[in-house]
Coordinates of C-alpha atoms in Angstrom, one line a residue:
M27 CA 151.1 -216.6 -211.5
K28 CA 149.7 -219.0 -209.0
K29 CA 149.1 -216.1 -206.5
S30 CA 147.2 -214.1 -209.2
K31 CA 145.0 -217.1 -210.1
L32 CA 144.2 -217.8 -206.5
K33 CA 143.2 -214.2 -205.9
N34 CA 140.9 -214.2 -209.0
F35 CA 139.4 -217.4 -207.9
S36 CA 138.7 -216.1 -204.4
I37 CA 137.0 -213.0 -205.8
L38 CA 134.9 -215.2 -208.2
L39 CA 133.8 -217.4 -205.3
L40 CA 132.8 -214.4 -203.1
L41 CA 130.7 -213.0 -205.9
L42 CA 129.0 -216.3 -206.4
V43 CA 128.2 -216.5 -202.7
L44 CA 126.8 -213.0 -202.6
S45 CA 124.7 -213.6 -205.6
A46 CA 123.3 -216.8 -204.1
C47 CA 122.4 -214.9 -200.9
Q48 CA 120.6 -212.1 -202.9
N49 CA 118.6 -214.6 -204.9
T50 CA 117.6 -216.8 -202.0
P51 CA 114.4 -215.4 -200.4
S52 CA 114.7 -215.0 -196.7
K53 CA 112.3 -217.1 -194.7
P54 CA 109.8 -215.1 -192.6
E55 CA 110.0 -215.8 -188.9
Q56 CA 107.5 -218.4 -188.0
P57 CA 105.3 -217.5 -185.0
N58 CA 105.6 -219.7 -181.9
N59 CA 102.9 -222.4 -182.0
Q60 CA 101.8 -221.5 -178.5
T61 CA 101.5 -217.8 -179.5
T62 CA 99.3 -218.8 -182.4
T63 CA 97.2 -221.1 -180.3
A64 CA 96.8 -218.4 -177.6
Q65 CA 95.5 -215.9 -180.2
Q66 CA 93.1 -218.5 -181.5
I67 CA 91.8 -219.3 -178.0
S68 CA 91.4 -215.5 -177.2
K69 CA 89.0 -215.3 -180.2
K70 CA 87.2 -218.6 -179.7
Y71 CA 86.0 -218.1 -176.1
I72 CA 84.4 -215.3 -174.2
I73 CA 87.0 -213.4 -172.2
A74 CA 85.4 -211.9 -169.1
D75 CA 87.3 -209.6 -166.8
L76 CA 85.4 -209.0 -163.5
H77 CA 86.9 -205.6 -162.7
V78 CA 87.8 -202.8 -165.1
D79 CA 87.6 -199.3 -163.7
V80 CA 86.7 -197.4 -166.8
P81 CA 83.7 -195.4 -165.4
Y82 CA 85.7 -193.7 -162.7
R83 CA 88.6 -193.1 -165.0
L84 CA 86.3 -191.3 -167.4
E85 CA 84.8 -189.4 -164.5
E86 CA 88.2 -187.9 -163.9
H87 CA 89.4 -187.5 -167.5
Y88 CA 86.8 -188.2 -170.2
A89 CA 87.9 -190.1 -173.4
D90 CA 86.0 -191.8 -176.1
V91 CA 86.8 -195.4 -175.4
S92 CA 85.1 -196.6 -178.6
K93 CA 88.3 -195.3 -180.3
A94 CA 92.0 -195.6 -179.4
T95 CA 92.9 -193.5 -176.4
D96 CA 96.2 -192.1 -175.4
G97 CA 95.8 -193.0 -171.7
G98 CA 94.3 -195.7 -169.6
D99 CA 94.3 -199.4 -169.9
F100 CA 91.1 -199.9 -171.9
D101 CA 89.6 -198.9 -175.2
Y102 CA 87.7 -200.7 -177.9
P103 CA 90.7 -201.3 -180.3
R104 CA 92.8 -202.7 -177.5
A105 CA 89.9 -204.8 -176.2
R106 CA 89.4 -206.3 -179.7
A107 CA 93.2 -206.9 -180.0
G108 CA 93.2 -208.8 -176.7
G109 CA 90.0 -210.7 -177.3
L110 CA 88.2 -209.1 -174.4
D111 CA 84.4 -209.6 -174.6
A112 CA 83.0 -208.8 -171.2
P113 CA 84.8 -206.3 -169.0
F114 CA 82.7 -205.7 -165.9
M115 CA 82.5 -201.9 -165.6
S116 CA 83.3 -201.0 -162.0
I117 CA 80.9 -198.6 -160.5
Y118 CA 83.5 -197.4 -158.0
I119 CA 82.3 -195.3 -155.1
P120 CA 85.1 -193.7 -153.0
A121 CA 84.7 -194.7 -149.3
N122 CA 85.1 -191.1 -148.1
I123 CA 81.7 -190.1 -149.6
E124 CA 79.7 -192.1 -147.1
A125 CA 82.2 -191.3 -144.3
E126 CA 81.7 -187.6 -144.9
G127 CA 77.9 -187.8 -145.2
G128 CA 77.8 -187.4 -149.0
D129 CA 75.4 -188.9 -151.5
S130 CA 77.0 -192.0 -152.8
T131 CA 73.7 -193.2 -154.3
A132 CA 73.8 -190.2 -156.7
V133 CA 77.4 -190.9 -157.6
A134 CA 76.5 -194.5 -158.5
N135 CA 73.7 -193.4 -160.7
R136 CA 75.9 -191.0 -162.5
L137 CA 78.5 -193.6 -163.2
I138 CA 75.9 -196.0 -164.5
D139 CA 74.7 -193.2 -166.7
S140 CA 78.2 -193.0 -168.1
V141 CA 78.3 -196.7 -169.0
E142 CA 75.0 -196.4 -170.7
A143 CA 76.3 -193.4 -172.6
I144 CA 79.3 -195.5 -173.9
V145 CA 76.9 -198.0 -175.3
K146 CA 74.5 -195.4 -176.8
Q147 CA 77.5 -193.6 -178.5
A148 CA 78.8 -196.8 -180.1
P149 CA 76.0 -199.5 -180.3
E150 CA 77.8 -201.2 -183.1
R151 CA 80.7 -201.9 -180.7
F152 CA 79.3 -202.1 -177.2
A153 CA 76.2 -203.5 -175.5
L154 CA 74.9 -203.8 -171.9
A155 CA 74.6 -207.2 -170.4
Y156 CA 72.0 -207.8 -167.7
S157 CA 72.2 -211.6 -167.7
S158 CA 74.6 -214.4 -168.5
Q159 CA 72.5 -215.2 -171.6
Q160 CA 72.6 -211.7 -172.9
L161 CA 76.4 -211.7 -172.5
K162 CA 76.5 -214.8 -174.7
D163 CA 74.1 -213.3 -177.2
N164 CA 76.3 -210.2 -177.4
F165 CA 79.4 -212.3 -178.0
N166 CA 77.7 -214.1 -180.9
K167 CA 76.8 -210.7 -182.4
G168 CA 80.5 -209.6 -182.1
L169 CA 79.7 -206.9 -179.5
V170 CA 81.8 -206.1 -176.4
S171 CA 79.5 -206.5 -173.4
L172 CA 79.6 -204.0 -170.5
P173 CA 78.1 -205.7 -167.5
M174 CA 78.4 -203.8 -164.3
G175 CA 79.5 -204.4 -160.7
M176 CA 79.3 -201.9 -157.9
E177 CA 82.6 -201.5 -156.0
N178 CA 81.5 -200.4 -152.5
G179 CA 77.9 -201.0 -151.3
S180 CA 77.6 -197.6 -149.7
P181 CA 75.0 -196.5 -152.4
I182 CA 72.6 -199.0 -150.9
A183 CA 72.4 -196.5 -148.0
G184 CA 70.7 -198.9 -145.7
D185 CA 67.6 -199.3 -147.9
L186 CA 66.8 -202.6 -149.7
N187 CA 64.7 -200.6 -152.2
N188 CA 68.0 -199.3 -153.5
L189 CA 69.2 -202.8 -154.1
K190 CA 66.2 -203.3 -156.4
H191 CA 66.9 -200.0 -158.0
F192 CA 70.5 -200.8 -158.8
Y193 CA 69.6 -204.3 -160.0
D194 CA 67.1 -202.8 -162.4
R195 CA 69.9 -200.5 -163.6
G196 CA 72.2 -203.5 -164.4
I197 CA 74.3 -204.0 -161.3
R198 CA 75.2 -207.7 -161.1
Y199 CA 77.7 -207.8 -158.2
I200 CA 78.3 -205.6 -155.2
T201 CA 81.6 -205.3 -153.4
L202 CA 80.3 -204.9 -149.9
S203 CA 82.8 -202.3 -148.7
H204 CA 85.9 -200.6 -150.0
S205 CA 88.8 -198.9 -148.2
L206 CA 86.8 -197.9 -145.1
S207 CA 84.3 -199.9 -143.0
N208 CA 80.7 -198.9 -143.9
H209 CA 77.1 -199.6 -142.9
I210 CA 77.4 -203.0 -144.5
S211 CA 80.8 -204.5 -143.7
D212 CA 84.1 -203.9 -142.1
S213 CA 87.0 -203.3 -144.6
S214 CA 90.3 -205.1 -144.8
Y215 CA 92.0 -201.8 -145.2
D216 CA 90.4 -200.1 -142.2
Q217 CA 91.8 -200.4 -138.6
A218 CA 88.4 -199.4 -137.3
R219 CA 86.1 -202.5 -137.5
P220 CA 83.0 -201.6 -135.5
A221 CA 80.9 -204.5 -136.8
Q222 CA 83.5 -207.2 -136.3
G223 CA 82.4 -208.6 -139.6
L224 CA 79.1 -207.8 -141.3
T225 CA 76.6 -205.4 -139.7
D226 CA 73.1 -206.7 -139.1
F227 CA 72.0 -204.8 -142.2
G228 CA 74.9 -206.4 -144.1
K229 CA 73.7 -209.9 -143.2
E230 CA 70.2 -208.9 -144.4
L231 CA 71.6 -207.5 -147.6
V232 CA 73.5 -210.7 -148.4
V233 CA 70.3 -212.6 -148.2
A234 CA 68.5 -210.1 -150.3
M235 CA 71.2 -210.1 -153.0
N236 CA 70.9 -213.9 -153.2
Q237 CA 67.1 -213.5 -153.7
I238 CA 67.3 -210.8 -156.4
G239 CA 70.2 -212.3 -158.3
V240 CA 73.2 -210.0 -157.5
M241 CA 76.5 -211.7 -156.8
V242 CA 78.1 -211.0 -153.4
D243 CA 81.7 -209.8 -153.8
V244 CA 84.0 -210.4 -150.9
S245 CA 87.0 -208.4 -152.3
H246 CA 88.0 -205.6 -149.9
I247 CA 86.1 -206.9 -146.8
S248 CA 87.7 -208.1 -143.6
D249 CA 88.4 -211.7 -142.9
L250 CA 85.6 -211.8 -140.2
A251 CA 83.2 -210.3 -142.7
F252 CA 84.1 -212.9 -145.3
Y253 CA 83.1 -215.7 -142.9
D254 CA 79.9 -213.9 -142.1
V255 CA 79.1 -213.8 -145.8
M256 CA 79.9 -217.5 -146.1
E257 CA 77.5 -218.2 -143.3
H258 CA 74.6 -216.2 -144.7
S259 CA 74.9 -216.7 -148.5
Q260 CA 72.9 -219.5 -149.9
V261 CA 74.6 -219.3 -153.3
P262 CA 78.3 -219.1 -154.5
V263 CA 80.1 -215.8 -153.9
I264 CA 82.9 -214.2 -155.8
A265 CA 86.1 -212.2 -155.1
S266 CA 86.0 -209.9 -158.1
H267 CA 89.6 -208.7 -158.0
S268 CA 91.7 -210.3 -155.3
S269 CA 94.8 -212.5 -155.3
A270 CA 96.4 -215.2 -153.1
R271 CA 97.7 -214.0 -149.7
H272 CA 100.1 -217.0 -149.9
F273 CA 102.5 -214.8 -151.8
T274 CA 101.8 -211.6 -149.8
P275 CA 101.8 -212.6 -146.1
G276 CA 100.0 -210.0 -143.9
F277 CA 98.2 -208.4 -146.8
E278 CA 94.5 -208.9 -145.8
R279 CA 93.2 -207.4 -149.0
N280 CA 94.2 -210.8 -150.6
M281 CA 92.6 -214.1 -149.6
N282 CA 94.4 -216.7 -147.6
D283 CA 94.3 -220.4 -148.5
E284 CA 91.6 -221.3 -146.0
M285 CA 89.3 -218.6 -147.3
I286 CA 89.9 -219.6 -151.0
K287 CA 89.1 -223.2 -150.2
T288 CA 86.1 -222.3 -148.1
M289 CA 84.7 -220.2 -150.9
A290 CA 85.4 -222.9 -153.5
E291 CA 83.7 -225.6 -151.4
K292 CA 80.5 -223.5 -151.8
G293 CA 81.1 -223.1 -155.5
G294 CA 82.7 -219.6 -155.5
V295 CA 85.4 -218.1 -157.7
I296 CA 88.4 -215.8 -157.0
F297 CA 89.2 -213.5 -159.9
I298 CA 92.9 -212.7 -159.8
N299 CA 94.0 -209.0 -159.6
F300 CA 97.0 -208.2 -161.8
G301 CA 98.3 -205.2 -159.9
S302 CA 102.0 -205.6 -158.8
T303 CA 101.2 -204.6 -155.2
F304 CA 98.6 -207.5 -155.1
I305 CA 100.9 -210.0 -156.7
S306 CA 104.4 -209.4 -155.5
Q307 CA 105.7 -209.0 -151.9
T308 CA 108.7 -207.1 -153.3
S309 CA 106.4 -204.6 -154.9
I310 CA 104.4 -204.2 -151.7
E311 CA 107.5 -203.6 -149.6
H312 CA 108.7 -201.0 -152.1
W313 CA 105.3 -199.2 -152.1
N314 CA 105.2 -199.2 -148.3
A315 CA 108.7 -197.8 -148.1
F316 CA 107.8 -195.0 -150.5
K317 CA 104.7 -194.1 -148.6
A318 CA 106.7 -193.9 -145.3
A319 CA 109.3 -191.7 -147.0
R320 CA 106.7 -189.5 -148.5
E321 CA 104.9 -189.1 -145.2
A322 CA 108.2 -188.2 -143.4
F323 CA 108.9 -185.6 -146.1
I324 CA 105.4 -184.1 -145.7
N325 CA 105.8 -183.9 -141.9
Q326 CA 109.3 -182.5 -142.1
H327 CA 108.4 -179.7 -144.6
G328 CA 104.8 -179.0 -143.6
V329 CA 103.5 -179.3 -147.1
A330 CA 100.2 -180.8 -148.5
E331 CA 100.2 -184.2 -150.2
D332 CA 99.2 -182.7 -153.5
S333 CA 101.8 -179.9 -153.4
H334 CA 104.5 -179.3 -156.0
E335 CA 107.1 -180.2 -153.4
V336 CA 105.7 -183.6 -152.8
K337 CA 105.3 -184.2 -156.6
A338 CA 109.0 -183.3 -157.0
F339 CA 109.9 -185.6 -154.1
T340 CA 108.0 -188.5 -155.6
E341 CA 109.7 -188.1 -158.9
S342 CA 113.1 -188.0 -157.3
Y343 CA 112.4 -191.0 -155.1
N344 CA 111.1 -193.1 -158.1
N345 CA 114.2 -192.1 -160.2
E346 CA 116.5 -193.3 -157.4
N347 CA 114.4 -196.3 -156.4
P348 CA 112.7 -197.7 -159.5
F349 CA 109.5 -199.6 -158.8
P350 CA 109.9 -203.3 -159.0
F351 CA 107.1 -204.4 -161.3
A352 CA 105.7 -208.0 -161.0
D353 CA 105.7 -209.8 -164.3
L354 CA 103.5 -212.3 -166.1
N355 CA 105.0 -215.3 -164.4
D356 CA 104.3 -213.8 -161.0
V357 CA 100.6 -213.5 -162.0
L358 CA 100.6 -217.1 -163.3
D359 CA 101.9 -218.2 -160.0
H360 CA 98.7 -217.0 -158.3
F361 CA 96.6 -218.9 -160.9
D362 CA 98.6 -222.0 -160.2
H363 CA 98.3 -221.7 -156.5
V364 CA 94.5 -221.3 -156.5
V365 CA 94.2 -224.3 -158.9
K366 CA 96.5 -226.4 -156.7
I367 CA 94.5 -225.7 -153.5
A368 CA 90.9 -225.3 -154.8
G369 CA 90.7 -226.6 -158.4
I370 CA 90.4 -225.2 -161.9
D371 CA 86.7 -224.4 -161.4
H372 CA 87.4 -221.6 -158.9
V373 CA 89.7 -219.1 -160.5
G374 CA 89.2 -216.3 -163.1
I375 CA 90.4 -212.9 -164.3
G376 CA 89.8 -209.7 -162.3
S377 CA 92.6 -207.5 -163.6
D378 CA 91.7 -204.1 -162.0
Y379 CA 92.7 -202.4 -165.3
D380 CA 92.3 -198.6 -165.0
G381 CA 92.2 -199.1 -161.2
V382 CA 95.8 -199.8 -160.1
G383 CA 97.5 -196.9 -161.9
D384 CA 101.0 -197.7 -163.2
S385 CA 101.6 -200.8 -161.2
L386 CA 100.5 -203.3 -163.8
P387 CA 103.0 -206.2 -164.4
T388 CA 105.3 -206.6 -167.3
G389 CA 103.5 -208.5 -170.0
L390 CA 100.0 -207.5 -168.9
K391 CA 100.0 -203.7 -169.2
D392 CA 96.6 -203.3 -170.8
V393 CA 93.5 -205.1 -172.2
S394 CA 95.4 -206.1 -175.4
T395 CA 97.5 -208.5 -173.5
Y396 CA 95.1 -211.4 -172.5
P397 CA 96.8 -213.6 -175.2
N398 CA 100.0 -213.3 -173.2
L399 CA 98.2 -214.7 -170.2
I400 CA 96.7 -217.5 -172.3
E401 CA 100.1 -218.3 -173.7
G402 CA 101.6 -218.4 -170.3
L403 CA 98.9 -220.8 -169.1
L404 CA 99.5 -223.0 -172.1
N405 CA 103.2 -223.0 -171.4
R406 CA 102.4 -224.2 -167.8
G407 CA 100.4 -227.2 -169.1
Y408 CA 96.9 -225.9 -168.9
S409 CA 94.5 -227.5 -171.4
E410 CA 92.2 -225.5 -173.7
T411 CA 89.3 -226.7 -171.5
D412 CA 91.0 -225.4 -168.4
I413 CA 91.7 -222.0 -170.0
A414 CA 88.1 -221.7 -171.2
K415 CA 87.0 -222.0 -167.6
I416 CA 89.4 -219.3 -166.5
L417 CA 88.5 -216.9 -169.3
S418 CA 84.7 -217.0 -168.6
G419 CA 83.4 -220.5 -167.9
N420 CA 83.7 -220.3 -164.1
L421 CA 82.0 -216.9 -164.1
L422 CA 79.1 -218.1 -166.3
R423 CA 78.6 -221.1 -164.0
V424 CA 78.4 -219.0 -160.9
W425 CA 76.2 -216.3 -162.5
Q426 CA 73.8 -218.9 -163.9
Q427 CA 73.6 -220.5 -160.5
I428 CA 72.7 -217.2 -158.9
E429 CA 70.2 -216.4 -161.6
A430 CA 68.5 -219.8 -161.1
F431 CA 68.3 -219.4 -157.4
A432 CA 66.8 -215.9 -157.7
A433 CA 64.3 -217.2 -160.3
E434 CA 62.9 -219.6 -157.7
K435 CA 62.2 -216.9 -155.2

């Protein structure tokens, strides 16, 4: 009798517990306060990214970026989700065009045409931005601005009239060289450095850029060329998509501490590149090992780099040796380092979205992820005022200084 009553009581108790669980509404998960704050900040302030390679991406594979796209790192829906307001469209000119005697000026004009076409196709979403004020006005209208920077000065073609032409078409910064030394500047990637810095024309061009109101971009150029720029520029300069060499010793494409501090002393800003092979020494070493192995395979088998055999080798190599992606914290380390040595007024965002292939870090895979960066900065103790400077305040300050200098000429 006792056993039966105990069993019945246990069953009754179980039913009561189950009933209580069913009738008690589950509490929805509360978002992390920092996550919410990051989202709010991403909408409150202009987010400017100094380097997004959309034009060349569309040159190779066209897509309507006013709508969601299957590939690439940028489109309008993702930009809105991430709070991106001013991606500088990179008018990227491959270095081999000038080296092989081609018409890089024509290529630049065609790519600018493509940016204008994006705006014409979706004027309710995009707008050009020829000035800092126009960028602000577009933001207040809810439009995504598409200011433009020229990556590689080869389209200037030794003629300052072309500088005026491209200024009139909306170019607001020029990266003096790219992967090869050119008629303006030696390149950090090129072993051949005939000018040992800037050429005579390059020095003349820097002065002319100051006077017309085009920002001088020192990303890609050699260290000696950087110091030539600093000597001849009368206004602050930018590095549109570089990172801190402190974390990648020997990688001249990034800026060392002395260069960052020198640029900051004259009011300039370094905009941090997100690519894993700019951020992480481990990623760089993996990439270099892969390139060496691929080169050995090509030489051993006598095949072309774009052959099916090399593609199969690449796939097999990557399966056996997965690429070690950088992550959000690695990127934040670069921001921290620049702030530590140069101050909060001298760092910004230059992601290189659509320009660094599949090497983007975990947590920052496309333009929808700027809130992740903001949350990371909050977690590291940055104030909202600090973050606003990183997002666009530092860019706007430099741009306005350059506009003011040019207006006096």
